[in-house]
Short mmCIF file of C-alpha atoms and ligand atoms in Angstrom, two decimals:
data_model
loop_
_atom_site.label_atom_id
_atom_site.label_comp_id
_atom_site.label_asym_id
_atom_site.label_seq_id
_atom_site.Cartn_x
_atom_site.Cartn_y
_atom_site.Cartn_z
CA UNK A 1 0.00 0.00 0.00
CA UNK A 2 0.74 3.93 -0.61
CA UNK A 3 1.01 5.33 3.21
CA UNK A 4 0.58 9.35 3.79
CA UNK A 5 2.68 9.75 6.67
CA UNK A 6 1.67 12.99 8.54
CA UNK A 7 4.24 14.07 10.52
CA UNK A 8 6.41 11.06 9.74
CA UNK A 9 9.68 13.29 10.23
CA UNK A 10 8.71 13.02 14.63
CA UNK A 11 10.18 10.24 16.41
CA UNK A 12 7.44 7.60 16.39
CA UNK A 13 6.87 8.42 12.47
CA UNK A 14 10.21 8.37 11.39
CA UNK A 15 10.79 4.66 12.85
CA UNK A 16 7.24 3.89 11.15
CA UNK A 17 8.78 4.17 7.47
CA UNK A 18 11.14 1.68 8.08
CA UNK A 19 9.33 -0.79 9.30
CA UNK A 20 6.72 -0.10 6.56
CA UNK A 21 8.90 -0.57 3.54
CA UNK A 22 10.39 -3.71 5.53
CA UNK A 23 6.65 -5.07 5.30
CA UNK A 24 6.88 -4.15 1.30
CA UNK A 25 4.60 -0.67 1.39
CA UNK A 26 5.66 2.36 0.41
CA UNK A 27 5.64 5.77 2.01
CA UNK A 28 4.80 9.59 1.13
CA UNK A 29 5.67 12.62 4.24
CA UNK A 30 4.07 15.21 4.65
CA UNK A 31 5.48 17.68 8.05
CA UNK A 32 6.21 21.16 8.91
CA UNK A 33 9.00 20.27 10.95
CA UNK A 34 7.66 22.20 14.04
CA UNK A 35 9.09 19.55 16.16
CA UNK A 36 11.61 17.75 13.67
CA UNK A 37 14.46 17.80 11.56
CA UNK A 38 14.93 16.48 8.17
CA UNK A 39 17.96 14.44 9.20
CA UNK A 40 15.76 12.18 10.67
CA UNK A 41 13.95 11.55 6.41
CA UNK A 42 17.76 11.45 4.93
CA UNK A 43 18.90 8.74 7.81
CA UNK A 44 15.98 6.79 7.32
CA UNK A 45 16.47 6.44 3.37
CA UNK A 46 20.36 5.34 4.55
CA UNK A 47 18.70 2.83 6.86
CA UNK A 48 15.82 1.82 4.20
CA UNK A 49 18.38 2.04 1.09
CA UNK A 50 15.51 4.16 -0.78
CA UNK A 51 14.74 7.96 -1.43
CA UNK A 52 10.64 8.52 -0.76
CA UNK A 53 8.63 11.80 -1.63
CA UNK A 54 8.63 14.62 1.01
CA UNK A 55 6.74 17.87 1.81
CA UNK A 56 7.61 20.01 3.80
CA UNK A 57 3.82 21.15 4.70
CA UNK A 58 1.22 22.16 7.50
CA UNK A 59 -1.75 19.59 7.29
CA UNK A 60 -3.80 22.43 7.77
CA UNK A 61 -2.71 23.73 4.35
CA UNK A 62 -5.73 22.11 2.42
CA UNK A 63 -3.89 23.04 -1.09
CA UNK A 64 -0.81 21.25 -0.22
CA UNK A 65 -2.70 18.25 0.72
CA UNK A 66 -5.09 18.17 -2.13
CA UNK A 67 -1.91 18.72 -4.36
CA UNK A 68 -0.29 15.78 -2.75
CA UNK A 69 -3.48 13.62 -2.86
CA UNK A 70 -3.64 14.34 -6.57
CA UNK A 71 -0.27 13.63 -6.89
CA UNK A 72 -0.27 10.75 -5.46
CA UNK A 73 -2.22 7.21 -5.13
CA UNK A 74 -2.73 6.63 -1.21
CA UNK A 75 -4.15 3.99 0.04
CA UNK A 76 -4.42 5.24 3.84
CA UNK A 77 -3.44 7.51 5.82
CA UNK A 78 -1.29 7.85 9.81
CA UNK A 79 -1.75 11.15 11.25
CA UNK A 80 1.26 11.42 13.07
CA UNK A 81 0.94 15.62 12.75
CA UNK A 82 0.47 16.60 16.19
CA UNK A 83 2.22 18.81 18.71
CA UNK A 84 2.38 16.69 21.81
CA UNK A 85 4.06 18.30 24.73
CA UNK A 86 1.96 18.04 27.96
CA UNK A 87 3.10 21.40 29.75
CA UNK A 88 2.98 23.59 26.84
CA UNK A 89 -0.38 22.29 26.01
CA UNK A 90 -1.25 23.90 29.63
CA UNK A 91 0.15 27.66 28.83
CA UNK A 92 -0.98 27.23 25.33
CA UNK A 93 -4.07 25.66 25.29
CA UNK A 94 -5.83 27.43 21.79
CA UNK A 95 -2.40 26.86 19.95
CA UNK A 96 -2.64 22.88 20.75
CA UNK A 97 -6.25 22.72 19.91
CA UNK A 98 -5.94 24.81 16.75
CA UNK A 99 -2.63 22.85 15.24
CA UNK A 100 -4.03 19.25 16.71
CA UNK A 101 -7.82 19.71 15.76
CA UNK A 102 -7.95 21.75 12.52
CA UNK A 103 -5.53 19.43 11.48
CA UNK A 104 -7.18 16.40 11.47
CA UNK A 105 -10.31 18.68 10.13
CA UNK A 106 -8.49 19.59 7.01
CA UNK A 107 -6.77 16.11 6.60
CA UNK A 108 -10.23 14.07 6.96
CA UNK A 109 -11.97 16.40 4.61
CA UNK A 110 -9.36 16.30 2.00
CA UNK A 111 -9.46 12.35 2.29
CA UNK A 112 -12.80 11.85 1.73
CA UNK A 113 -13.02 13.87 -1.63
CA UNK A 114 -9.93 11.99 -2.84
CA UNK A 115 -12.28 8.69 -2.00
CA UNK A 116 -9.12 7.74 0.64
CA UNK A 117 -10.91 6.89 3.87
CA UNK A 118 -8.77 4.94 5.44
CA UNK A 119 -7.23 6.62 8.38
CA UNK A 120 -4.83 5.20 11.60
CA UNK A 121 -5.10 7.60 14.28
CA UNK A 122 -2.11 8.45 17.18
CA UNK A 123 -3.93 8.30 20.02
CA UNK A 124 -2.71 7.75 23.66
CA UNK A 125 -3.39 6.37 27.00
CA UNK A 126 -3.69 9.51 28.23
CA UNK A 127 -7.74 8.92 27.15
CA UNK A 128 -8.02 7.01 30.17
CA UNK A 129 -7.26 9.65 32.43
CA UNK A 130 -6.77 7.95 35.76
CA UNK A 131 -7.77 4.52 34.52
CA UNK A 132 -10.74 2.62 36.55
CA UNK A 133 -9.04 -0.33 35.53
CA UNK A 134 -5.62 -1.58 35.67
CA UNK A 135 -4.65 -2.84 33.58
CA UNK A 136 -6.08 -1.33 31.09
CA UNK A 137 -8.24 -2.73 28.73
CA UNK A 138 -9.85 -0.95 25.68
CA UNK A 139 -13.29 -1.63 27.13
CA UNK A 140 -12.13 0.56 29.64
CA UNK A 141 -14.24 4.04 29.84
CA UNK A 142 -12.37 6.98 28.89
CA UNK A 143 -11.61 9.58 31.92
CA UNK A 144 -10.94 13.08 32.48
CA UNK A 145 -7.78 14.45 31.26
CA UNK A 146 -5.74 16.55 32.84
CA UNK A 147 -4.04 19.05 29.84
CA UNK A 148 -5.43 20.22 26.68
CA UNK A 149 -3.31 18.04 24.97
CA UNK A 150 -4.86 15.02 26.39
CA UNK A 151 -7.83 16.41 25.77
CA UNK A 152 -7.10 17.11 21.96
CA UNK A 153 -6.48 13.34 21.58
CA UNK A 154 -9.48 12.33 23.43
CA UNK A 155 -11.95 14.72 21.15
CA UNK A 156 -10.22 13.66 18.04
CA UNK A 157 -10.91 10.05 18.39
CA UNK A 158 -14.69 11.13 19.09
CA UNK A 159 -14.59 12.94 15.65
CA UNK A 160 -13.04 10.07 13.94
CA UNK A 161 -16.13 7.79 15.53
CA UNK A 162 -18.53 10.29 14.45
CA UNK A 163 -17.07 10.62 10.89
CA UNK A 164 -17.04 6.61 10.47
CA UNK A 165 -20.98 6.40 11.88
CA UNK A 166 -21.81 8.81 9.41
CA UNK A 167 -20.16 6.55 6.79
CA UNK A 168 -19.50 3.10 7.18
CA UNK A 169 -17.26 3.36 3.77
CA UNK A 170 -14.10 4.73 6.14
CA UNK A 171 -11.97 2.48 8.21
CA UNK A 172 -11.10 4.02 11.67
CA UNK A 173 -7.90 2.95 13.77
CA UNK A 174 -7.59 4.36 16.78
CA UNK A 175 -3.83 3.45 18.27
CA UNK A 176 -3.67 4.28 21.80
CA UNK A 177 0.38 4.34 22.40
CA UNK A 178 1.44 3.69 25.85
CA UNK A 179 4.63 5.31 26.56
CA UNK A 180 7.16 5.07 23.68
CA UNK A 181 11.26 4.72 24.29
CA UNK A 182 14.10 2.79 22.54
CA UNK A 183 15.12 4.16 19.19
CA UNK A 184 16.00 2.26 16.18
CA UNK A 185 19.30 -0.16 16.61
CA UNK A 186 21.15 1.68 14.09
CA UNK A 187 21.72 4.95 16.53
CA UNK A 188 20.90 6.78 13.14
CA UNK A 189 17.45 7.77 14.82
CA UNK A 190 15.66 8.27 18.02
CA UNK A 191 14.06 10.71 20.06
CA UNK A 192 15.03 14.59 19.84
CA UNK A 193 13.50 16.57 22.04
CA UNK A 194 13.24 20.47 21.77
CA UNK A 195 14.93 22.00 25.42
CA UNK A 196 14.88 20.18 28.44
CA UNK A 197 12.90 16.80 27.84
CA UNK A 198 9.26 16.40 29.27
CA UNK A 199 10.07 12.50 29.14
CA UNK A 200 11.49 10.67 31.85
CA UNK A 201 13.92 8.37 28.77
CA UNK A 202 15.07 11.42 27.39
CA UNK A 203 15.83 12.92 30.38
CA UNK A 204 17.82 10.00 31.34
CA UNK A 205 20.01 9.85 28.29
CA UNK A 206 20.55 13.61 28.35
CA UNK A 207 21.94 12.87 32.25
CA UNK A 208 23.97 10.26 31.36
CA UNK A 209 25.35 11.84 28.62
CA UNK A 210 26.13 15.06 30.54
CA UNK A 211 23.97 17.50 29.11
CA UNK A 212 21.90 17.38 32.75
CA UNK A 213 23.02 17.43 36.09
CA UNK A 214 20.71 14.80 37.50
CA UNK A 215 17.39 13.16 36.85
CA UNK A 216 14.76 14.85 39.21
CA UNK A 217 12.21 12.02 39.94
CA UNK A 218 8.79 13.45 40.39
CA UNK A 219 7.27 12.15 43.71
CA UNK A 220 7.96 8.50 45.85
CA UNK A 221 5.40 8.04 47.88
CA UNK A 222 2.70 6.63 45.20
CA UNK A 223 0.81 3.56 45.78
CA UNK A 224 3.47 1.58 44.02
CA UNK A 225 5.86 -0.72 45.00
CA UNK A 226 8.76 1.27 45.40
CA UNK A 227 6.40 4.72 45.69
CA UNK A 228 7.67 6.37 41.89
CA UNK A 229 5.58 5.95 39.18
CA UNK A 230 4.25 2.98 37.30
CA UNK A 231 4.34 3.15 33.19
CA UNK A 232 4.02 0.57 30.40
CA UNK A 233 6.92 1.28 28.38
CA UNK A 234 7.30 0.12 24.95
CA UNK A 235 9.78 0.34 22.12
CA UNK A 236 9.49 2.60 19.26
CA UNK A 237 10.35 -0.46 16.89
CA UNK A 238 7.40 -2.41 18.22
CA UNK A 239 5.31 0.38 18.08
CA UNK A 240 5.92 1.04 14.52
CA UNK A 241 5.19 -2.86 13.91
CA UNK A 242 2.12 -2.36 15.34
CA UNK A 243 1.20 0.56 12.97
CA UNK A 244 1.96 -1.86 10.45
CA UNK A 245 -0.02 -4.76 11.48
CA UNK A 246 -3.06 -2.29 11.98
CA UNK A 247 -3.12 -1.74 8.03
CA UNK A 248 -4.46 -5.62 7.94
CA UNK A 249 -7.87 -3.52 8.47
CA UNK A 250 -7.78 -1.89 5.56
CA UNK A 251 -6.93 -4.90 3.60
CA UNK A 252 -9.65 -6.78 4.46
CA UNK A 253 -11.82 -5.58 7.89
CA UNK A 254 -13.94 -8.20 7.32
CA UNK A 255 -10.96 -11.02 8.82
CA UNK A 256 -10.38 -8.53 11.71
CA UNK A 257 -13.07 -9.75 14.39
CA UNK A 258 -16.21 -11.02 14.94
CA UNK A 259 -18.26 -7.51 15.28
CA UNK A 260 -21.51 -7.20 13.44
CA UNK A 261 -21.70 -5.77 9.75
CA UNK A 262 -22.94 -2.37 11.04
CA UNK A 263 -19.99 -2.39 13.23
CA UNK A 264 -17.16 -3.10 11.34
CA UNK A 265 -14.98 0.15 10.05
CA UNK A 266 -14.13 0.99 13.66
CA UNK A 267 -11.15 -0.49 15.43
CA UNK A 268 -9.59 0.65 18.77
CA UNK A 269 -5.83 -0.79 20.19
CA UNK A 270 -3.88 -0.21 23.38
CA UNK A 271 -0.12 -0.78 22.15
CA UNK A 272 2.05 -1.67 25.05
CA UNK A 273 3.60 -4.62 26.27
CA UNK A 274 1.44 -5.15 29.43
CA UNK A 275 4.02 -4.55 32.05
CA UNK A 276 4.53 -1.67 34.53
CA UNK A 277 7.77 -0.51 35.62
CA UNK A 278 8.34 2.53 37.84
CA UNK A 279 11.01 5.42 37.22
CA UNK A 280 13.30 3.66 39.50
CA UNK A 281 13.12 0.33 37.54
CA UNK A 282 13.96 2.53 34.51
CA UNK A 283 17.01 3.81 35.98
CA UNK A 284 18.44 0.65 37.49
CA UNK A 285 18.00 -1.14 34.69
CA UNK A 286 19.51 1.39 31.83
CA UNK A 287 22.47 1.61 34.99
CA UNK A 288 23.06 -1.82 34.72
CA UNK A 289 22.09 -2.41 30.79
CA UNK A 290 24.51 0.39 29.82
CA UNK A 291 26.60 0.79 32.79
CA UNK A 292 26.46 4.32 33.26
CA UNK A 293 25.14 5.94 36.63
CA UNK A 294 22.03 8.13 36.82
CA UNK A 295 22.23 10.61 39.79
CA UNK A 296 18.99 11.13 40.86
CA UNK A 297 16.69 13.57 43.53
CA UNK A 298 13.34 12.81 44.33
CA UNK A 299 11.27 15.88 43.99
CA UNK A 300 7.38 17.32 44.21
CA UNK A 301 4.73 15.19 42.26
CA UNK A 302 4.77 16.62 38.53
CA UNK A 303 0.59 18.10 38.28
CA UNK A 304 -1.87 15.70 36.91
CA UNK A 305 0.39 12.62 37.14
CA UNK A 306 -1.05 9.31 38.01
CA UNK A 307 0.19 6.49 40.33
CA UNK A 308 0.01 3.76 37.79
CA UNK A 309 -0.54 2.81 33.69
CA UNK A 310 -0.25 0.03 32.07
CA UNK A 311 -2.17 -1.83 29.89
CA UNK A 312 -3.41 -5.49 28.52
CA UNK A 313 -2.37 -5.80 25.27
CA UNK A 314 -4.44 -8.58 24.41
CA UNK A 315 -6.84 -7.34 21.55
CA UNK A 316 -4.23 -6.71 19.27
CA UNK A 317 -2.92 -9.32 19.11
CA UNK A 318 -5.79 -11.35 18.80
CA UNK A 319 -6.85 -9.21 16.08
CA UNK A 320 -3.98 -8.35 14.30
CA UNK A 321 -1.80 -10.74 15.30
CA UNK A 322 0.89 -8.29 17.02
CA UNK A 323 2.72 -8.18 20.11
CA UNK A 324 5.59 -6.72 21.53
CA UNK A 325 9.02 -8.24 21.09
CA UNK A 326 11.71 -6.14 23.29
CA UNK A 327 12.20 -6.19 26.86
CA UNK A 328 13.12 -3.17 28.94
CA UNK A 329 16.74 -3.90 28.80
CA UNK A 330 16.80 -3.80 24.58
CA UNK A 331 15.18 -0.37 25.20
CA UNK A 332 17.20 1.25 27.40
CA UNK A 333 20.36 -0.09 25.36
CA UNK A 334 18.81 1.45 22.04
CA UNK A 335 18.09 4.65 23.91
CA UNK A 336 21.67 5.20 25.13
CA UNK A 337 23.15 3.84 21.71
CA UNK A 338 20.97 6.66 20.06
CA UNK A 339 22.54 9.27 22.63
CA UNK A 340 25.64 8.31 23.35
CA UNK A 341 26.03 8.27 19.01
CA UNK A 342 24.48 11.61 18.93
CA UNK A 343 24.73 13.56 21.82
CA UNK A 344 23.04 16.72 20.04
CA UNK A 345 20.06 15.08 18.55
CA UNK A 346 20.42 16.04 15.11
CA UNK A 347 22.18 18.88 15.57
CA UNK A 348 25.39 17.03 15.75
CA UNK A 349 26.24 16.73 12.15
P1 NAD B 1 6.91 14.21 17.27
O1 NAD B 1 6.70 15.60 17.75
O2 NAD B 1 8.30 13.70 17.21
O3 NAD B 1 6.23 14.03 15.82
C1 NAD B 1 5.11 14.76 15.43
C2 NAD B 1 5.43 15.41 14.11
O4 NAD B 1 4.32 16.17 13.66
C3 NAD B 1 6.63 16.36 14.18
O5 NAD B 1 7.56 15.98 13.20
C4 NAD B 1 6.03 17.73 13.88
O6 NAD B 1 6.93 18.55 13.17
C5 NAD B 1 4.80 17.36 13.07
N1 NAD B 1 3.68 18.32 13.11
C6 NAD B 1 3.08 18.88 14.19
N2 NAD B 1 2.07 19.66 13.79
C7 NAD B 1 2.02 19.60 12.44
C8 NAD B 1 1.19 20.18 11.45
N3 NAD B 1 0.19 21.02 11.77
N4 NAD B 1 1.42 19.89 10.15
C9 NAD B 1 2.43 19.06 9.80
N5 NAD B 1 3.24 18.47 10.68
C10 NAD B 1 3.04 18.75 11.99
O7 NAD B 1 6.00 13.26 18.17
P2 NAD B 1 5.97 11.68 18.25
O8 NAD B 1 6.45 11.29 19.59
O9 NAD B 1 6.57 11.08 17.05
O10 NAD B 1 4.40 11.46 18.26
C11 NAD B 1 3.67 11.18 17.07
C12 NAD B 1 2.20 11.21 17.41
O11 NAD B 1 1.93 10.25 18.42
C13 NAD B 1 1.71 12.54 17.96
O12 NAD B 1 0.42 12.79 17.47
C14 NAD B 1 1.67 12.32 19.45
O13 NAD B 1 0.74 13.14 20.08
C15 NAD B 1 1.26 10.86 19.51
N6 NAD B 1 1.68 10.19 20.75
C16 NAD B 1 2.98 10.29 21.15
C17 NAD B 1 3.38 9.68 22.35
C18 NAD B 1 4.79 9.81 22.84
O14 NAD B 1 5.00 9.63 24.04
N7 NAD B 1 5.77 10.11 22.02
C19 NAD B 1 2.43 8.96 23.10
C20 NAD B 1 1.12 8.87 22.64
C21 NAD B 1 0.75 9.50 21.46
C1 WQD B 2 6.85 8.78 33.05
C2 WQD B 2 7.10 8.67 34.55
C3 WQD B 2 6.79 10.75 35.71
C4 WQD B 2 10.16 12.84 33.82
C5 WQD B 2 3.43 11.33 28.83
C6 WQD B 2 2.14 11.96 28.39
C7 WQD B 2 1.30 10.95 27.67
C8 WQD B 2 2.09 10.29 26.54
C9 WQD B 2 3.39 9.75 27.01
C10 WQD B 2 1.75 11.50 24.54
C11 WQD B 2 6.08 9.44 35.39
C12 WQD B 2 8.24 10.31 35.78
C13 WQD B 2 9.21 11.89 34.18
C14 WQD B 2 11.13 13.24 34.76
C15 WQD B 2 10.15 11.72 36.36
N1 WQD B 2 2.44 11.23 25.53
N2 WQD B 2 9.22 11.34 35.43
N3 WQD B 2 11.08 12.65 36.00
O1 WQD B 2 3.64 11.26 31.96
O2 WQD B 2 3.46 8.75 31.62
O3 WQD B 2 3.12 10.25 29.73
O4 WQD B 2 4.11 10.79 27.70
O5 WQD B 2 0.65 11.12 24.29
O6 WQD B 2 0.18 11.62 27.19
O7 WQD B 2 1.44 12.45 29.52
O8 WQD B 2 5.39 9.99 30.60
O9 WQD B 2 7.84 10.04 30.43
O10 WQD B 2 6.61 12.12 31.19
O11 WQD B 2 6.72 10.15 32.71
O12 WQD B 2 10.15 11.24 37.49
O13 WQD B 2 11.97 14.10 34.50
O14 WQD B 2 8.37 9.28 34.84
O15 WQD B 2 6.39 11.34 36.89
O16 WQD B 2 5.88 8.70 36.55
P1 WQD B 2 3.85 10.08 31.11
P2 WQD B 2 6.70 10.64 31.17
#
């Protein structure tokens, strides 16, 4: 298949294209490069061994889409396109809704006069707000979310429900992405983060590295079993995968599951691995992994945090036959390999 990649340059898009064209599809990019570089495109093609179309465009440009529709045959689209930091979304709530929701207004309208309406959405655990069940199921009800950006994500995938009610002809895939580290094993790619990192991986690497004094670990008296946090991490690589397995519902929904006729066209994933570790299981095991030391303080609880995420993983791969492969060790490894190789994020060349 012909993918539209929007915002493929990012972190979780740019590992997407390779493991696309490993599965034998083939890729167009559209991003502005608000939050990305286009290193990350010109790595990729090393990795991939291929050039693939680019523009640099903001999917709220209708002409540039329709122009790139027209250009193109696509077969389905991932929105990647999204700005995605939780504190800015906070002091700048109209700018996230504006970028995250016009967006996806423009994209889905352009789609559905090319006749494309095939569509895999990156959505987030966030949705669940403080989950009422752990773990986390996709039956699970949605909660309250506690940032606009959250919030963005949450509304989106009610649009995306609406616009596939309206007409069963689109296919709907709503990814909800746990929490995403590693990087690709080449070191050629991996996360880049604008100023100090939001992430606790990123923050991490940029200690060990030097570029931070010391990891400040937000809060240890949670209902956990060491009192820090509790996340389902998951690597970038197997998140990509599962981006790729998810286009099996395009290809035929009808093989996907058992719903009834007037159901089928919507599908919703959690994409994890099912296990929780806190931020202190992160750090011991990229110390011992990578043998570098992580000085750490324990600080305040970061606002709107939660105790514990993680999720059951279990629909998708009953339904499209995906699961996680890597461990937490492969992803802290790939995480400092991506680092330690380029200390400056893309900058260093
Ligand atoms: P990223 O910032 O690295 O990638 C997003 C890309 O979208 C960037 O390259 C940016 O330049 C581009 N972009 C933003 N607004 C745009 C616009 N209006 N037009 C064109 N391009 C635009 O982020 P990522 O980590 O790769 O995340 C990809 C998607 O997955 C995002 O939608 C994010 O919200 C979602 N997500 C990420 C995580 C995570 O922890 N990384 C978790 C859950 C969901
Ligand atoms: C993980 C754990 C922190 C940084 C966020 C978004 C979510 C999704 C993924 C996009 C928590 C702790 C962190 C630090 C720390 N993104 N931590 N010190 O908050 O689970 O999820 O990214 O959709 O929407 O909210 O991820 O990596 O920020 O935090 O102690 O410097 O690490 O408190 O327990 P989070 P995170």
């Amino acid at each position: 298949m012909k993918i539209l990649l929007t915002g493929g340059a990012g972190y979780i898009g740019s590992h997407t294209i390779i493991e696309l064209y490993k599965a034998g599809h083939s890729v167009v990019v559209v991003d502005n490069l608000v939050n990305s570089n286009q290193e990350a495109l010109r790595r990729v093609s090393k990795i991939i061994g291929e050039e693939f179309p680019f523009e640099k465009a903001d999917i709220r440009d209708r002409e540039s889409l329709d122009r790139l529709f027209g250009q193109y045959h696509i077969d389905a689209v991932i929105n990647f396109a999204g700005l995605k930091a939780v504190g800015e979304s906070v002091s700048k709530p109209l700018e996230y809704y504006e970028n995250n929701m016009n967006g996806v207004f423009v994209l889905l309208d352009v789609m559905r006069r090319h006749g494309c309406k095939n569509i895999i959405f990156s959505s987030s655990a966030t949705v669940y707000g403080d989950p009422a069940i752990i773990p986390i199921t996709e039956e699970c009800p949605k909660g309250q979310c506690t940032n606009p950006y959250g919030w963005t994500k949450s509304m989106l995938e009610q649009v995306l429900i609406d616009v596939q009610k309206a007409d069963r002809e689109w296919n709907v895939v709503l990814l909800r992405y746990f929490n995403p580290i590693g990087a690709h094993e080449s070191g050629l790619i991996g996360e880049n983060p604008n100023g100090i990192p939001n992430n606790l991986m990123p923050y991490i690497t940029q200690t060990a590295v030097g570029l931070r004094k010391e990891l400040g670990i937000f809060g240890n008296d949670y209902d956990t079993h060491d009192g820090t946090g509790v996340r389902d991490y998951i690597h970038v690589v197997d998140l990509a995968r599962g981006h790729v397995a998810a286009l099996k519902v395009f290809e035929n929904r009808n093989e996907i599951s058992s719903q009834r006729d007037e159901e089928k066209g919507l599908y919703i994933y959690n994409l994890g691995t099912g296990h929780g570790y806190s931020v202190l299981d992160v750090v011991k095991a990229f110390e011992k992994v990578n043998g570098v030391k992580i000085p750490y303080v324990i600080k305040e609880r970061r606002p709107g945090d939660i105790a514990t995420c993680y999720c059951n993983p279990s629909k998708a791969k009953e339904e499209l036959g995906w699961e996680a492969q890597y461990g937490i060790e492969e992803m802290c490894r790939d995480s400092w390999r991506w680092q330690s190789q380029n200390p400056n994020g893309y900058e260093s060349l």
